[in-house]
Every structure is written in C-alpha cells, then in structure tokens.
Coordinates of C-alpha atoms and ligand atoms in Angstrom, one line a residue:
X1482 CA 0.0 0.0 0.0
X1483 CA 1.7 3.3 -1.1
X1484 CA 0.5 5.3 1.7
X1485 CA 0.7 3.6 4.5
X1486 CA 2.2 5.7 7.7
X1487 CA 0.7 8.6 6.1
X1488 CA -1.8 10.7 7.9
X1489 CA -4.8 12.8 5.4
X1490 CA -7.0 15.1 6.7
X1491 CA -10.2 15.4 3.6
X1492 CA -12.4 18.3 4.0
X1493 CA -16.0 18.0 2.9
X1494 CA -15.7 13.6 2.8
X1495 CA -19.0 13.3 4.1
X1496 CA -20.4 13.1 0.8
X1497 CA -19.6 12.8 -3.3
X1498 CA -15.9 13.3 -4.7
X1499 CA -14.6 14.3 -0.9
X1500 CA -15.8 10.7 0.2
X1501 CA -14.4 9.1 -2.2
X1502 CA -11.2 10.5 -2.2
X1503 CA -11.1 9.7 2.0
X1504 CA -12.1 6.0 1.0
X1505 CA -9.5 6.0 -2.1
X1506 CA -6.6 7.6 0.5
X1507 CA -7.5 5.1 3.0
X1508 CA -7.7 2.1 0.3
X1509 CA -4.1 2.8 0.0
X1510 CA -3.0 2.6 3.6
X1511 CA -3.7 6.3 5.2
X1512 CA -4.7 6.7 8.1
X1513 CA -7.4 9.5 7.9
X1514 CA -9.6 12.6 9.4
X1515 CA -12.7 13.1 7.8
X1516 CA -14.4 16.0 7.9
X1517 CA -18.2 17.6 7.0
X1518 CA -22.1 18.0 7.1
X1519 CA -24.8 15.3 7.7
X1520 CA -26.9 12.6 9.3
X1521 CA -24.7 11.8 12.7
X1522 CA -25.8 8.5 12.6
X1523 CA -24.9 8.1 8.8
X1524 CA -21.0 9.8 9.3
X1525 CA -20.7 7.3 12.1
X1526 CA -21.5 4.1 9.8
X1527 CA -19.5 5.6 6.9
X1528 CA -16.1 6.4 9.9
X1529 CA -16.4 2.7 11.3
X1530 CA -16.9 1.1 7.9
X1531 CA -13.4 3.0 6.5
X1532 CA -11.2 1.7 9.3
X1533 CA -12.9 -2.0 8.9
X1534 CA -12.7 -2.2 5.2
X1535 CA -9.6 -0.8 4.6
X1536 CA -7.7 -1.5 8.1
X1537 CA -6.6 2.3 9.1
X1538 CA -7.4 4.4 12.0
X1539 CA -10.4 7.0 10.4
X1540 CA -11.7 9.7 12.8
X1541 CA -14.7 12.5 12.0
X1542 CA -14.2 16.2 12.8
X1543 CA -17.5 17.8 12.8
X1544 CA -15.8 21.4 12.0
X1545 CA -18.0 24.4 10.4
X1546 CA -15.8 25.3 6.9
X1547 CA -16.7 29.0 7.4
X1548 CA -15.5 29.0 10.7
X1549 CA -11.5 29.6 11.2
X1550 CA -11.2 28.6 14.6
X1551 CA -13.2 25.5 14.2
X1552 CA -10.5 25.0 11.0
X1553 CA -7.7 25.5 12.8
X1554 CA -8.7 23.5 15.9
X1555 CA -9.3 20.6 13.3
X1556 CA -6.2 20.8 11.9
X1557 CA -4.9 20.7 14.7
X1558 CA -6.6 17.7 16.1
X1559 CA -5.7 15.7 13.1
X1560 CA -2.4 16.4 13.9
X1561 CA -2.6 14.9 17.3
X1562 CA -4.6 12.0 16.7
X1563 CA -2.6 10.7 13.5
X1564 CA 0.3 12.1 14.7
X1565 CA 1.0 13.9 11.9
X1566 CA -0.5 15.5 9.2
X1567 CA 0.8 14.5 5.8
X1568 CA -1.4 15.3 2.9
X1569 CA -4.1 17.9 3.7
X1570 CA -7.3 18.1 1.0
X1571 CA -9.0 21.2 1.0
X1572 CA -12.5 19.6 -0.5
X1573 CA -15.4 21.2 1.1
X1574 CA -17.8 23.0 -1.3
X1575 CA -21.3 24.4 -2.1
X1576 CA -22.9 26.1 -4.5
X1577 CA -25.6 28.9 -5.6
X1578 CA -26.8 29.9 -8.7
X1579 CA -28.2 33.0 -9.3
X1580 CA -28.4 36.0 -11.5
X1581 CA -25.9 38.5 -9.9
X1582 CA -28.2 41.4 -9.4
X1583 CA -30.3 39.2 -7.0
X1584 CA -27.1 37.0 -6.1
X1585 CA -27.8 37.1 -2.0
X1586 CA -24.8 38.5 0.0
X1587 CA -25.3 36.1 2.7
X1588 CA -24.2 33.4 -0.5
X1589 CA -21.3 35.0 -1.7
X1590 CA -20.1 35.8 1.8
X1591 CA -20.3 31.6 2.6
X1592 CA -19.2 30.1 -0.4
X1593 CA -16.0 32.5 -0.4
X1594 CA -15.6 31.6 2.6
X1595 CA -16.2 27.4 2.4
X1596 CA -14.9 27.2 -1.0
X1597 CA -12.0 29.7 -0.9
X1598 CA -11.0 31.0 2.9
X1599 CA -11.1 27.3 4.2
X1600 CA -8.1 26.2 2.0
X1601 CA -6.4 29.4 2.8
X1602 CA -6.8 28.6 7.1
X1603 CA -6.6 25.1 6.6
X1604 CA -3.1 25.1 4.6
X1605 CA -2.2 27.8 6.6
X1606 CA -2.2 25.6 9.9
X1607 CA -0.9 22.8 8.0
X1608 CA 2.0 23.7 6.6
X1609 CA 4.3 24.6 9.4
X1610 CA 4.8 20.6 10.5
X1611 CA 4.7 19.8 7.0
X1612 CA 8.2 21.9 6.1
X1613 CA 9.1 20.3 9.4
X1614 CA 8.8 17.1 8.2
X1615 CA 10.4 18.0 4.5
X1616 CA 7.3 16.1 3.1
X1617 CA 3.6 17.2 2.4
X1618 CA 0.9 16.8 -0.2
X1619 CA -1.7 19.5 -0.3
X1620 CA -4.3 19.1 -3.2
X1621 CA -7.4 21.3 -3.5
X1622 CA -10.2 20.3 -5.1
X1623 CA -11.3 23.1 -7.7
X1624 CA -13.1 22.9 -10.6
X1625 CA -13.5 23.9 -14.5
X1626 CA -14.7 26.8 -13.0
X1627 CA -11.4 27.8 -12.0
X1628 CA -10.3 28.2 -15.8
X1629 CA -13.6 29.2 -16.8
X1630 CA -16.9 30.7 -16.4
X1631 CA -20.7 29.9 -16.7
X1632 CA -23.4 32.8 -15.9
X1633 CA -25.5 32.8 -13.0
X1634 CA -22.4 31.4 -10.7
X1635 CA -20.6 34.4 -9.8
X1636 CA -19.3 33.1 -6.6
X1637 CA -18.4 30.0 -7.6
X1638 CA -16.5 31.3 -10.3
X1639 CA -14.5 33.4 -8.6
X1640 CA -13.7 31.1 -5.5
X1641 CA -12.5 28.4 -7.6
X1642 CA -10.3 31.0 -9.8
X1643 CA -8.9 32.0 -6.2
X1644 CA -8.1 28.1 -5.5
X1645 CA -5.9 28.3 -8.4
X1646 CA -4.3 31.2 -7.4
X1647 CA -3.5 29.9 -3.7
X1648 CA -2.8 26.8 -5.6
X1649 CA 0.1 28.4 -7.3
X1650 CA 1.4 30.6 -4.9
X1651 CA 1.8 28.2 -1.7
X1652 CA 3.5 25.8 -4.1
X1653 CA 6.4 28.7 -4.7
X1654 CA 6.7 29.3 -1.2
X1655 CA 7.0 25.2 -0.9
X1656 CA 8.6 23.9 -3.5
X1657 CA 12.5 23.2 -1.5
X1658 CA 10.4 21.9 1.3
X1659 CA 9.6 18.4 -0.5
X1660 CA 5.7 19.9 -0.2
X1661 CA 3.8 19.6 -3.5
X1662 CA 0.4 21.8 -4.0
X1663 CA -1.9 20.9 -6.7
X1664 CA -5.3 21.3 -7.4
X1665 CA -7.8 19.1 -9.4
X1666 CA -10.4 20.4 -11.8
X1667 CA -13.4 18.2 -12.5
X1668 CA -15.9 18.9 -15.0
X1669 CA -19.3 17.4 -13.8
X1670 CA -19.3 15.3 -11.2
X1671 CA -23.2 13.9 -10.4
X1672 CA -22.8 14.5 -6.8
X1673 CA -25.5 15.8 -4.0
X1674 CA -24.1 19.7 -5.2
X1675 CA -24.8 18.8 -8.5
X1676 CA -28.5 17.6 -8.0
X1677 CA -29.5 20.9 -5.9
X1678 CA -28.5 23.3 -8.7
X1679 CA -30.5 21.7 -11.1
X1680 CA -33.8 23.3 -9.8
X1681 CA -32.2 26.9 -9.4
X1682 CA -30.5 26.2 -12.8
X1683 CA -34.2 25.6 -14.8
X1684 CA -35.5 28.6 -12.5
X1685 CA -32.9 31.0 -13.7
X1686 CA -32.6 29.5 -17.5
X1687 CA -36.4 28.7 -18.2
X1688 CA -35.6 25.1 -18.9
X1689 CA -36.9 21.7 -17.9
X1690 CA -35.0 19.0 -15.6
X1691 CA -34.0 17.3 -18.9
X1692 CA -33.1 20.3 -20.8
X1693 CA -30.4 21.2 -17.5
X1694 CA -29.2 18.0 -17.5
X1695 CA -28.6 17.6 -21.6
X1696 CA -28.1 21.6 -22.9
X1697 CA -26.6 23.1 -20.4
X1698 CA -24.7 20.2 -17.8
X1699 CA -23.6 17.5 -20.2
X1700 CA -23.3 20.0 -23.3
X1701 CA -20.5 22.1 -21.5
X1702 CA -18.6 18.6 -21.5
X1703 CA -17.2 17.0 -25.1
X1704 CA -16.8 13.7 -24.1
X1705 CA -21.0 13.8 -22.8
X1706 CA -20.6 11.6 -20.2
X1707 CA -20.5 12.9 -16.3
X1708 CA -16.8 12.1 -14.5
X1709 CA -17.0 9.9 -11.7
X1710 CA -15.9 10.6 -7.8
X1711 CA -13.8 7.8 -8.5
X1712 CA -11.7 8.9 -11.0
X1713 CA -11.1 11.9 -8.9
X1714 CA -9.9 10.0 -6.5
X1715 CA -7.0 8.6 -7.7
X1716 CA -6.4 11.6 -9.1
X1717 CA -5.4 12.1 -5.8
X1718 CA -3.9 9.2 -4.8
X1719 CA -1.5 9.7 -8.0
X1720 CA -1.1 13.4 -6.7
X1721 CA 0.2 11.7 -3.1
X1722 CA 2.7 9.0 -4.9
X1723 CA 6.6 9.4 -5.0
X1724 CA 5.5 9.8 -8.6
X1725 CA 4.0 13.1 -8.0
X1726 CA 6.7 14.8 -6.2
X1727 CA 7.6 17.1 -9.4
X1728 CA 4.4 18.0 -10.0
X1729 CA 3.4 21.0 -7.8
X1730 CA 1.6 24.5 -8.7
X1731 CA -0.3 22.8 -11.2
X1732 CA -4.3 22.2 -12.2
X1733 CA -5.0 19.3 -13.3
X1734 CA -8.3 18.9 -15.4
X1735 CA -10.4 16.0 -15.5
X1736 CA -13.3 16.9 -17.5
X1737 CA -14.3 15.3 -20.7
X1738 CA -12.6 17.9 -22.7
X1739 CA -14.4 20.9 -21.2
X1740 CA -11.5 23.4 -20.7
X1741 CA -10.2 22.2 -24.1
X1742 CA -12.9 23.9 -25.9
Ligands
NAD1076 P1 -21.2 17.3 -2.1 O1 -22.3 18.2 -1.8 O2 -21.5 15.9 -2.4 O3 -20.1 17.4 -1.0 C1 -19.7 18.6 -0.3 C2 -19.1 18.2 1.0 O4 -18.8 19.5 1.6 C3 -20.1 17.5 1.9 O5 -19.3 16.6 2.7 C4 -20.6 18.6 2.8 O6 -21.0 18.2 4.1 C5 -19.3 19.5 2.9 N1 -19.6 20.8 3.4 C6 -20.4 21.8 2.8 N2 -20.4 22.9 3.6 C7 -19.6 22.6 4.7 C8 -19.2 23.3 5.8 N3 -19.6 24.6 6.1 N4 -18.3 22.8 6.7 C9 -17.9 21.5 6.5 N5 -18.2 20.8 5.4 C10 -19.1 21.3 4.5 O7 -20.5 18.0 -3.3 P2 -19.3 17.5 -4.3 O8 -19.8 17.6 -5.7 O9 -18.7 16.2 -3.9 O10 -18.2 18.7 -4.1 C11 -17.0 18.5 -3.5 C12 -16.0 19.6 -4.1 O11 -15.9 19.3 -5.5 C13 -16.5 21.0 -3.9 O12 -15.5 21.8 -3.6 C14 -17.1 21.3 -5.3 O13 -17.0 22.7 -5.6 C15 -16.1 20.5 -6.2 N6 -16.5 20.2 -7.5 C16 -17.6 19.5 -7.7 C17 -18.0 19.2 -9.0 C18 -19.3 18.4 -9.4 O14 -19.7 18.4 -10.5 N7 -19.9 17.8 -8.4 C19 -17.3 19.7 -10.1 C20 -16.1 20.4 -9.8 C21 -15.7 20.7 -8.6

C-alpha cells in the first residue's frame, strides 16, 4: 500500500468526490480525518466502515468550513490524533446559482468563505509541520470553474479562480520543502451539489430538468458523459505518490474535454 504511515485530513468527505477521495486515501493505507455536514448517525456508519474495510485508523471532525477557529482547531486535532498530518485536501464546497443582481450576499459571503477562505486557514495551519517534516501533499479540489466561467455562478466562479491562485502561490513558497500543492479540476461530477442546482439552474434559465441535465450540464462537457468521484480520487492518490513529487503549482483537469474547448 503506497501510503501507509501517512496521515490525510479530507475536508468536505462526508459526501460525493470528498468521500471518495477519503475512501481512495484510506484504500491505499492512510490513516485519515474526515471532515463535513450530515446525518450523525450516517458519518458514524461511513467512519467505522473505513477503518474496517480498509484496516486504518479514520476519525470525523465535525468542523464548520466558514469557521477559522473551528479550522484551525481541526487541523490541529488531526495532527494529534494521526500524529501527523501528511497530505491535507481542501475539498469542502457548495454552490448557488443566481443571476448577480439578485445573487444574495449572505451566498457569496459563505461560499467565499467554504470554497476559498477554508483552503487558505486550513493550509495555513498545516504547513508549518509539514516543512518540518520536509514532506507534504496538499491538493485542493477546484473545478472547470477555475479556468472558466458559466453565468449565474458568480461566486463560484471566482472562488474556484482563487483556489488556483492559492494553488500556485503556496506551491512557490513550498517547493524546496519536499511539499507539492496541486489542485484538481473536474468537469461534472453527479454528486448531492450537482443535484440541488438543477432546480435553481431551470429557475434561472427557463428550462426543464432534462433540458439542465442535456443543454446546459452535459453539453459544456465534449466527451457527454459525467466524471466519476472515482476517478477523482485517484487523481489524488496519483497526486500523493513518490511519482507526483515534481508535479506542484499545477491544475490538473479532469473533465471530458471541457477546458479544451
Ligand atoms: P457534495 O455536496 O456531495 O459534498 C460537499 C461536501 O462538503 C459534503 O461533505 C458537505 O457536508 C461538505 N460541506 C459543505 N459545507 C460545509 C461546511 N460549512 N463545513 C464542513 N463541510 C461542509 O459535493 P461534491 O460535488 O462532492 O463537491 C466537493 C467539491 O468538489 C466541492 O469543492 C465542489 O465545488 C467541487 N466540484 C464538484 C463538481 C461536481 O460536478 N460535483 C465539479 C467540480 C468541482
């Protein structure tokens, strides 16, 4: 297993591509801290059924994303429960769509600060033990959104433009410390975030369910097919390897072709 004796924290793995990266990470050997929203009962079941399929210690840390005491505090606590904290993945995400003259501010305000300020505190509590250690992986999950645009997402948009920004800058400041910082891109992911925009998306275009799904979701995407959490996940896992170690300040898309376009 090529990660065993390493320690990931995985923002936002309650659900979709952040859960799959956790159980991907974990598959591999690491022992992990997952992090996010939901049924108590369900992020129990999901915790206990990691460490007894995949045989690693995996803890939950119910932190707040918008918070960045609660961020800090998690990071911390990672720290001391693994031990250490060797490849941090800044995951958590929502989403609004909206025209922006009615976008509400209480919307930008939280998905700047789950989508975009989170990475910022997290990394920023992460890295010291990582130079430390002279070893680190910190991937960000960001999005075709963070090379392009699409109306009505003005938030989103510009948060995941700001990942790639971090993205690039913390990997200069990084880059003799043996700490690689990446993000991933994904086109269209069918995930819980991708299901709730559908009605606001038919609201704000005029369109049925069908015509969301097939002119304006699958049509932004060459290859017409959705990506899979999966295949974001070992993304990752590549992004963690000994393989990875000379690829750092880059964004790697994995979209059906979207960005090509
Ligand atoms: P999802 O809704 O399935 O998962 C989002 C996760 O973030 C959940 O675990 C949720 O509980 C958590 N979360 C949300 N707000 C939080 C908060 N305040 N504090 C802690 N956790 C919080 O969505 P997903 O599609 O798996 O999205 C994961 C990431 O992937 C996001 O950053 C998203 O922008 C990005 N992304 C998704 C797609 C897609 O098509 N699904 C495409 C590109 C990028």
């Amino acid at each position: 297993m090529s990660l065993a004796s390493r320690a990931a924290l995985v923002t936002g793995s309650t659900s979709g591509i952040g859960l799959a990266i956790a159980r991907a990470l974990a598959k591999e050997g690491a022992n992990i801290v997952i992090n996010g929203m939901g049924d108590p009962d369900a992020i129990e079941k999901e915790r206990a059924s990691i460490e007894k399929e995949f045989g690693v210690k995996a803890f939950y840390n119910g932190a707040d994303m918008s918070k960045p005491a609660e961020i800090a505090a998690m990071v911390a606590d990672a720290q001391a429960k693994l031990g250490s904290l060797d490849i941090l993945v800044n995951n958590a995400g929502i989403q609004f769509v909206s025209p922006i003259e009615e976008f509400p501010v209480e919307k930008w305000d939280a998905i700047i600060a789950i989508n975009l300020s989170a990475a910022f505190h997290a990394i920023r509590a992460a890295v010291p033990a990582m130079k430390a250690k002279k070893w680190g992986r910190i991937i960000s999950t960001a999005s075709a959104h963070s090379l392009v645009a699409s109306p009505f997402k003005s938030a989103y948009v510009a948060a995941k433009h700001g990942i790639a920004g971090l993205t690039k800058t913390v990997a200069l400041e990084l880059a003799t410390f043996g700490v690689t910082v990446n993000c991933i891109s994904p086109g269209y992911v069918w995930t819980p975030l991708v299901e709730k925009q559908i009605p606001d998306t038919m609201k704000a275009r005029n369109m049925t369910r069908e015509q969301v799904i097939n002119d304006v979701i699958l049509a932004a995407q060459p290859s017409k097919q959705f990506v899979t959490s999966e295949q974001v996940a070992a993304l990752a896992v590549y992004l963690c390897s000994e393989a990875a170690a000379q690829i750092t300040g880059a964004n790697l898309s994995i979209d059906g072709g979207w960005t090509a376009g």
